């Protein structure tokens, strides 16, 4: 995914200034320890010191065989400037992960028919109007029917979460052609449908700081005047053209359905970060959506169970502008018009190129009962890969994964301009939401209790992170907690997990996490982190319990108390 940063305005690639420094090599140090200390790669240190690493004499080579290093104690070593990917926080943006809890639609009959669809999960209501034209001399009883149709959808939505309120308005217009063939429909014979269409969509979204804000405040925002956006707010405009195909068929009431949509367009977003600063992100986008299902089709009745897959990608340019200065205002106007800006331009900061790919897969049940339709969403797997490329050519790679209701994982890697990873800067973040849902009367009758579960999650996390058996620690019941491991800390957790697994059966879940047994290859740290997020029982309650098990048996004995698991703990 490596890309070359587009740095319009005539600036050249490379760091804005030489931040290299000189280090006097001490006894006990190594090339690796220097790289870890200064946030660079060993390769970068080698290239910055050719007199040491490329002109080694026979005596120096003999010293390397004896001490494991080609650097003498007391020798001066030039340490190059760390890449921007090490000094800057990656810019990841928002994931494009369509999801469905449930929605209901009702069709309206007539020459200009339509429908009303309500999605309470997204706070959206969609009004649709369609017009269908049949070819001359075609009857409803004909075994083959061909139709052309036009449809326009308007969707309005409001949602509040994480201290913000979002208002969305979107429109979708399409023209499609369909063919239907049937034989013996009433007796469960053969039936097939095929359609193809194209159109466009446009979306306008305003996000305001604070929950439950009135829509009148959103109406006062001008997307082309950043001064009208409140601090902490944003405006997003998306436009896409799409093409879609659908295939459906049945034989003796057993039916299948496939729907595929490809789209490409442009996204533009402006966010107000403080009184004088706005962040602009813009660039091309593309996506593909596919549903494949199987079920029952009988006349106007259709019930399908299948999987909805969504894959989207974007290549975006982003920069911060100080709109209180003439230079920042001019750069903002130039960037909005062309998508280019130089990182050395006055009033401009944090110029970067973002490439992101989002993937989601969800089990869905779709039912059509004549004029009424309903859809229900099941477990969903999510994934994102985001590459942030900086003007010096270095880049950060962020991978986000979540399997069904398990704890989400974010892995951040940093690379220099040569594409070499600064391994010591890698981090693994697990986010545990300790706020359990409120159970209904039936779950409570079976013994479920969200308060007790929240207390147990916090207690197990504190026990594992502190080694303190009384359960006291940084995590409070009901909190959302981020546990961040460095590469070295995750290697230590792998070692603790392997020791704990030796206490249990070889096929225990802990042994499966680290691999290396029953013919499995040993897991890498990346494999181990994914397994922690992916394996069954990885929801917040199960994840905290698993860490507590590792802590209790990390020394190979369940009777010797708990070993502390070393990690950074954040409570956002």
XYZ file of N, CA and C in Angstrom, residues 242-417:
528
model
N -22.971 4.860 -9.101
C -22.951 3.432 -8.821
C -23.600 2.649 -9.954
N -23.273 1.368 -9.982
C -23.906 0.406 -10.891
C -24.238 -0.819 -10.062
N -25.417 -1.401 -10.297
C -25.859 -2.527 -9.485
C -26.469 -3.616 -10.356
N -26.316 -4.853 -9.889
C -26.936 -6.007 -10.540
C -27.552 -6.894 -9.468
N -28.677 -7.530 -9.806
C -29.351 -8.437 -8.881
C -29.798 -9.684 -9.635
N -29.636 -10.833 -8.985
C -30.092 -12.109 -9.527
C -30.843 -12.841 -8.427
N -32.007 -13.413 -8.772
C -32.793 -14.173 -7.799
C -33.516 -15.285 -8.539
N -33.718 -16.395 -7.860
C -34.413 -17.507 -8.480
C -34.900 -18.493 -7.456
N -35.827 -19.360 -7.861
C -36.342 -20.382 -6.957
C -36.799 -21.589 -7.766
N -36.756 -22.731 -7.110
C -37.276 -23.968 -7.680
C -37.891 -24.765 -6.542
N -39.190 -25.039 -6.656
C -39.929 -25.725 -5.592
C -39.744 -24.997 -4.256
N -39.895 -23.675 -4.324
C -39.894 -22.790 -3.155
C -38.512 -22.578 -2.519
N -37.474 -23.297 -2.973
C -36.130 -23.056 -2.452
C -35.489 -21.982 -3.318
N -35.133 -20.847 -2.702
C -34.676 -19.704 -3.478
C -33.279 -19.236 -3.118
N -32.682 -18.492 -4.031
C -31.388 -17.851 -3.812
C -31.481 -16.401 -4.262
N -30.594 -15.575 -3.738
C -30.596 -14.158 -4.099
C -29.175 -13.621 -4.019
N -28.786 -12.850 -5.043
C -27.471 -12.211 -5.085
C -27.651 -10.771 -5.552
N -27.037 -9.824 -4.830
C -27.106 -8.411 -5.208
C -25.721 -7.800 -5.050
N -25.225 -7.137 -6.081
C -23.888 -6.540 -6.074
C -23.995 -5.088 -6.535
N -23.311 -4.194 -5.824
C -23.283 -2.786 -6.195
C -21.844 -2.275 -6.155
N -21.405 -1.629 -7.234
C -20.099 -0.980 -7.312
C -20.308 0.528 -7.386
N -19.498 1.271 -6.652
C -19.643 2.722 -6.649
C -18.279 3.393 -6.589
N -18.211 4.616 -7.083
C -16.993 5.427 -7.037
C -17.403 6.881 -6.945
N -16.655 7.661 -6.175
C -17.022 9.059 -6.009
C -15.936 9.865 -5.325
N -16.357 10.935 -4.629
C -15.438 11.866 -3.977
C -15.992 12.207 -2.600
N -15.085 12.335 -1.635
C -15.466 12.718 -0.276
C -14.747 14.009 0.106
N -15.462 14.892 0.833
C -14.901 16.167 1.281
C -15.387 16.404 2.709
N -14.436 16.649 3.630
C -14.807 16.831 5.032
C -14.000 17.975 5.640
N -14.675 18.796 6.442
C -14.039 19.904 7.161
C -14.381 19.771 8.641
N -13.365 19.755 9.498
C -13.572 19.652 10.950
C -12.916 20.847 11.638
N -13.628 21.460 12.580
C -13.112 22.617 13.332
C -12.484 22.092 14.624
N -11.152 22.158 14.711
C -10.465 21.597 15.881
C -10.309 22.616 17.014
N -10.147 23.894 16.694
C -10.156 24.952 17.708
C -10.596 26.246 17.038
N -10.499 27.356 17.762
C -11.045 28.612 17.268
C -10.397 29.049 15.957
N -9.118 28.692 15.763
C -8.395 29.175 14.590
C -8.026 28.081 13.598
N -8.305 26.821 13.904
C -7.779 25.719 13.097
C -8.891 24.831 12.566
N -8.785 24.473 11.286
C -9.682 23.488 10.683
C -8.838 22.412 10.010
N -9.366 21.195 9.996
C -8.733 20.083 9.296
C -9.604 19.712 8.106
N -9.000 19.676 6.921
C -9.722 19.350 5.700
C -9.214 18.008 5.177
N -10.144 17.132 4.808
C -9.805 15.838 4.228
C -10.636 15.642 2.977
N -9.977 15.291 1.860
C -10.719 15.140 0.612
C -10.004 14.153 -0.307
N -10.782 13.553 -1.208
C -10.179 12.638 -2.159
C -11.181 11.648 -2.706
N -10.739 10.795 -3.653
C -11.635 9.826 -4.293
C -11.931 8.630 -3.394
N -13.105 8.048 -3.583
C -13.529 6.866 -2.828
C -14.111 5.842 -3.805
N -14.127 4.592 -3.373
C -14.768 3.530 -4.139
C -15.220 2.438 -3.180
N -16.245 1.686 -3.588
C -16.811 0.670 -2.698
C -17.505 -0.409 -3.511
N -17.625 -1.575 -2.890
C -18.407 -2.667 -3.455
C -19.198 -3.305 -2.331
N -20.487 -3.567 -2.582
C -21.364 -4.221 -1.623
C -21.946 -5.472 -2.277
N -22.049 -6.535 -1.495
C -22.587 -7.784 -2.049
C -23.397 -8.500 -0.989
N -24.575 -8.992 -1.400
C -25.391 -9.833 -0.533
C -25.639 -11.154 -1.245
N -25.398 -12.247 -0.536
C -25.652 -13.589 -1.058
C -26.480 -14.338 -0.023
N -27.679 -14.782 -0.436
C -28.566 -15.439 0.518
C -29.275 -16.634 -0.079
N -29.815 -17.457 0.790
C -30.596 -18.622 0.406
C -31.775 -18.722 1.367
N -32.926 -19.201 0.859
C -34.083 -19.292 1.735
C -35.293 -19.799 0.993
N -36.429 -19.164 1.263
C -37.715 -19.602 0.714
C -38.309 -18.469 -0.106
N -38.782 -18.812 -1.324
C -39.503 -17.867 -2.174
C -40.786 -18.535 -2.640
N -41.911 -17.914 -2.341
C -43.211 -18.464 -2.744
C -44.132 -17.303 -3.064
N -44.250 -16.962 -4.337
C -45.089 -15.840 -4.725
C -44.528 -14.538 -4.189
N -45.361 -13.782 -3.463
C -44.919 -12.508 -2.893
C -44.165 -12.679 -1.580
N -44.005 -13.921 -1.138
C -43.297 -14.189 0.116
C -41.848 -14.566 -0.197
N -40.924 -13.901 0.493
C -39.504 -14.223 0.346
C -38.819 -14.049 1.695
N -38.134 -15.096 2.147
C -37.360 -15.042 3.390
C -35.967 -15.569 3.080
N -34.957 -14.724 3.205
C -33.594 -15.076 2.848
C -32.649 -14.872 4.035
N -31.784 -15.824 4.251
C -30.711 -15.714 5.240
C -29.398 -15.723 4.473
N -28.565 -14.729 4.686
C -27.319 -14.668 3.934
C -26.306 -13.756 4.590
N -25.321 -13.355 3.786
C -24.228 -12.536 4.307
C -24.082 -11.283 3.460
N -23.988 -10.157 4.140
C -23.745 -8.876 3.492
C -22.280 -8.520 3.663
N -21.550 -8.369 2.551
C -20.140 -7.996 2.575
C -19.980 -6.610 1.991
N -19.182 -5.774 2.647
C -18.911 -4.418 2.181
C -17.405 -4.191 2.163
N -16.898 -3.706 1.045
C -15.484 -3.381 0.902
C -15.384 -1.982 0.317
N -14.709 -1.079 1.019
C -14.588 0.298 0.537
C -13.146 0.756 0.666
N -12.750 1.653 -0.219
C -11.394 2.184 -0.195
C -11.401 3.669 -0.505
N -10.364 4.363 -0.038
C -10.262 5.802 -0.275
C -8.794 6.213 -0.245
N -8.456 7.182 -1.070
C -7.137 7.818 -1.045
C -7.381 9.298 -0.787
N -7.056 9.753 0.405
C -7.439 11.088 0.851
C -6.216 11.930 1.192
N -6.327 13.204 0.929
C -5.325 14.171 1.358
C -5.886 14.942 2.536
N -5.056 15.215 3.530
C -5.524 15.936 4.709
C -4.471 16.949 5.141
N -4.931 18.042 5.741
C -4.033 19.083 6.251
C -4.794 19.941 7.241
N -4.030 20.582 8.148
C -4.599 21.531 9.101
C -4.277 22.948 8.632
N -5.249 23.861 8.781
C -5.079 25.235 8.328
C -5.412 26.206 9.457
N -4.561 27.202 9.611
C -4.826 28.286 10.560
C -5.592 29.367 9.800
N -6.907 29.370 9.980
C -7.741 30.295 9.198
C -7.752 31.701 9.783
N -6.953 31.925 10.834
C -6.860 33.285 11.388
C -5.779 34.096 10.693
N -4.986 33.456 9.808
C -3.911 34.149 9.103
C -4.208 34.184 7.605
N -3.748 35.233 6.898
C -3.960 35.297 5.444
C -3.342 34.106 4.712
N -2.143 33.679 5.151
C -1.498 32.544 4.505
C -2.298 31.270 4.663
N -2.837 31.029 5.860
C -3.647 29.844 6.100
C -4.947 29.876 5.317
N -5.553 31.079 5.212
C -6.794 31.213 4.443
C -6.559 30.935 2.960
N -5.449 31.451 2.418
C -5.134 31.232 1.003
C -4.836 29.761 0.739
N -4.089 29.115 1.656
C -3.765 27.700 1.489
C -5.021 26.842 1.584
N -5.955 27.234 2.465
C -7.209 26.500 2.605
C -8.008 26.555 1.304
N -8.104 27.734 0.705
C -8.843 27.869 -0.546
C -8.168 27.077 -1.664
N -6.825 27.111 -1.696
C -6.104 26.382 -2.742
C -6.285 24.877 -2.581
N -6.215 24.387 -1.341
C -6.359 22.950 -1.094
C -7.769 22.485 -1.413
N -8.777 23.268 -1.028
C -10.166 22.890 -1.299
C -10.438 22.802 -2.794
N -9.725 23.623 -3.592
C -9.956 23.628 -5.031
C -9.143 22.581 -5.773
N -7.912 22.290 -5.283
C -7.005 21.418 -6.046
C -6.609 20.145 -5.318
N -6.748 20.107 -3.977
C -6.299 18.937 -3.218
C -4.814 18.926 -2.984
N -4.103 20.031 -3.245
C -2.664 20.090 -3.076
C -2.285 21.235 -2.154
N -1.223 20.997 -1.382
C -0.691 22.031 -0.501
C 0.706 21.609 -0.083
N 1.587 22.547 0.087
C 2.948 22.261 0.527
C 3.011 22.252 2.046
N 3.752 21.282 2.610
C 3.791 21.195 4.068
C 4.596 22.322 4.685
N 5.362 23.072 3.897
C 6.128 24.196 4.424
C 5.386 25.523 4.267
N 4.158 25.490 3.781
C 3.375 26.709 3.584
C 3.003 27.318 4.935
N 3.165 28.642 5.108
C 2.751 29.276 6.372
C 1.264 29.057 6.641
N 0.947 28.753 7.878
C -0.439 28.533 8.257
C -0.933 27.131 7.990
N -0.039 26.208 7.584
C -0.417 24.839 7.261
C 0.397 23.874 8.109
N -0.251 22.821 8.598
C 0.428 21.836 9.424
C -0.195 20.461 9.172
N 0.550 19.414 9.567
C 0.051 18.027 9.526
C -0.471 17.640 8.150
N 0.316 17.930 7.126
C -0.030 17.496 5.773
C 0.260 16.000 5.658
N -0.664 15.236 5.105
C -0.467 13.789 4.981
C -1.391 13.243 3.902
N -1.039 12.047 3.442
C -1.885 11.288 2.523
C -2.399 10.067 3.266
N -3.701 9.829 3.182
C -4.321 8.700 3.884
C -4.895 7.737 2.851
N -4.469 6.489 2.936
C -5.091 5.428 2.155
C -5.750 4.477 3.136
N -7.028 4.196 2.947
C -7.699 3.301 3.867
C -8.580 2.324 3.107
N -8.652 1.115 3.659
C -9.527 0.071 3.150
C -10.342 -0.436 4.329
N -11.676 -0.459 4.189
C -12.574 -0.948 5.232
C -13.318 -2.176 4.733
N -13.467 -3.139 5.626
C -14.180 -4.366 5.262
C -15.138 -4.723 6.380
N -16.346 -5.151 6.016
C -17.301 -5.628 7.015
C -18.084 -6.785 6.435
N -18.449 -7.717 7.299
C -19.243 -8.876 6.901
C -20.253 -9.145 8.004
N -21.530 -9.237 7.620
C -22.589 -9.391 8.611
C -23.631 -10.394 8.131
N -24.052 -11.258 9.037
C -25.157 -12.161 8.753
C -26.464 -11.368 8.799
N -27.332 -11.560 7.791
C -28.590 -10.816 7.745
C -29.749 -11.734 7.374
N -30.920 -11.404 7.915
C -32.175 -12.053 7.557
C -33.040 -11.014 6.871
N -33.470 -11.300 5.630
C -34.303 -10.379 4.874
C -35.625 -11.056 4.549
N -36.718 -10.370 4.838
C -38.047 -10.928 4.611
C -38.906 -9.923 3.866
N -39.565 -10.381 2.796
C -40.536 -9.587 2.051
C -41.878 -10.293 2.136
N -42.853 -9.600 2.697
C -44.188 -10.165 2.860
C -45.179 -9.258 2.153
N -45.159 -9.309 0.811
C -46.029 -8.425 0.052
C -45.581 -6.988 0.212
N -46.449 -6.097 0.708
C -46.085 -4.688 0.827
C -45.178 -4.377 2.023
N -44.961 -5.347 2.909
C -44.156 -5.118 4.111
C -42.838 -5.870 3.982
N -41.738 -5.198 4.320
C -40.415 -5.829 4.313
C -39.720 -5.554 5.634
N -38.831 -6.461 6.011
C -38.078 -6.304 7.255
C -36.706 -6.941 7.081
N -35.703 -6.344 7.715
C -34.341 -6.873 7.692
C -33.787 -6.864 9.102
N -33.039 -7.925 9.438
C -32.459 -8.060 10.765
C -30.980 -8.413 10.619
N -30.124 -7.708 11.376
C -28.692 -7.953 11.324
C -28.230 -8.843 12.451
N -27.281 -9.731 12.146
C -26.711 -10.635 13.131
C -25.267 -10.274 13.446
N -24.432 -11.256 13.825
C -23.024 -10.984 14.147
C -22.296 -10.348 12.966
N -21.363 -9.432 13.281
C -20.644 -8.687 12.245
C -19.151 -8.682 12.535
N -18.341 -8.962 11.513
C -16.886 -8.856 11.596
C -16.451 -7.592 10.865
N -15.529 -6.833 11.478
C -15.089 -5.555 10.923
C -13.572 -5.535 10.786
N -13.096 -4.839 9.754
C -11.659 -4.687 9.580
C -11.344 -3.405 8.828
N -10.223 -2.775 9.174
C -9.758 -1.567 8.484
C -8.238 -1.581 8.427
N -7.698 -1.130 7.303
C -6.260 -0.919 7.161
C -6.071 0.507 6.669
N -5.317 1.307 7.428
C -5.133 2.716 7.095
C -3.640 3.024 7.033
N -3.207 3.599 5.916
C -1.815 4.030 5.780
C -1.770 5.548 5.712
N -1.021 6.150 6.653
C -0.831 7.595 6.681
C 0.584 7.885 6.211
N 0.725 8.556 5.067
C 2.035 8.850 4.488
C 2.368 10.320 4.713
N 3.584 10.586 5.227
C 3.996 11.933 5.574
C 4.902 12.519 4.483
N 5.117 13.847 4.502
C 5.929 14.467 3.443
C 7.352 13.936 3.327
N 7.923 13.369 4.381
C 9.288 12.837 4.276
C 9.323 11.430 3.693
N 8.140 10.880 3.302
C 8.085 9.554 2.698
C 7.862 8.431 3.686
N 7.971 8.708 4.980
C 7.691 7.672 5.985
C 6.184 7.509 6.126
N 5.765 6.410 6.719
C 4.327 6.191 6.857
C 4.019 5.339 8.080
N 2.788 5.479 8.546
C 2.262 4.669 9.652
C 1.154 3.789 9.095
N 1.102 2.559 9.571
C 0.095 1.598 9.121
C -0.720 1.173 10.334
N -2.027 1.405 10.274
C -2.927 1.074 11.372
C -3.905 0.006 10.905
N -3.961 -1.104 11.634
C -4.874 -2.206 11.324
C -5.859 -2.345 12.468
N -7.155 -2.303 12.151
C -8.201 -2.432 13.159
C -9.053 -3.654 12.838
N -9.312 -4.479 13.844
C -10.080 -5.709 13.672
C -11.065 -5.860 14.818
N -12.264 -6.351 14.504
C -13.217 -6.736 15.537
C -14.050 -7.894 15.015
N -14.090 -8.955 15.772
C -14.824 -10.157 15.402
C -16.083 -10.265 16.247
N -17.240 -10.125 15.616
C -18.533 -10.222 16.273
C -18.538 -9.318 17.501
N -18.887 -9.840 18.674
C -18.944 -9.016 19.871
C -17.667 -9.021 20.677
N -16.560 -9.512 20.085
C -15.293 -9.587 20.804
C -14.658 -8.212 20.985
N -13.627 -8.160 21.818
C -12.886 -6.938 22.076
C -12.154 -6.507 20.804
N -12.289 -5.246 20.362
C -11.589 -4.791 19.153
C -10.088 -4.638 19.390
N -9.327 -4.827 18.308
C -7.864 -4.736 18.337
C -7.411 -3.684 17.331
N -6.446 -2.855 17.740
C -5.811 -1.898 16.829
C -4.301 -2.081 16.910
N -3.672 -2.363 15.764
C -2.218 -2.517 15.679
C -1.664 -1.355 14.879
N -0.680 -0.635 15.442
C -0.059 0.497 14.769
C 1.405 0.192 14.510
N 1.809 0.303 13.245
C 3.193 0.084 12.842
C 3.703 1.347 12.160
N 5.030 1.589 12.290
C 5.633 2.792 11.727
C 6.837 2.411 10.870
N 6.929 3.043 9.695
C 7.950 2.709 8.721
C 8.700 3.970 8.311
N 10.000 3.814 7.969
C 10.751 4.955 7.455
C 10.544 5.068 5.954
N 11.206 6.054 5.334
C 10.999 6.313 3.908
C 11.459 5.150 3.038
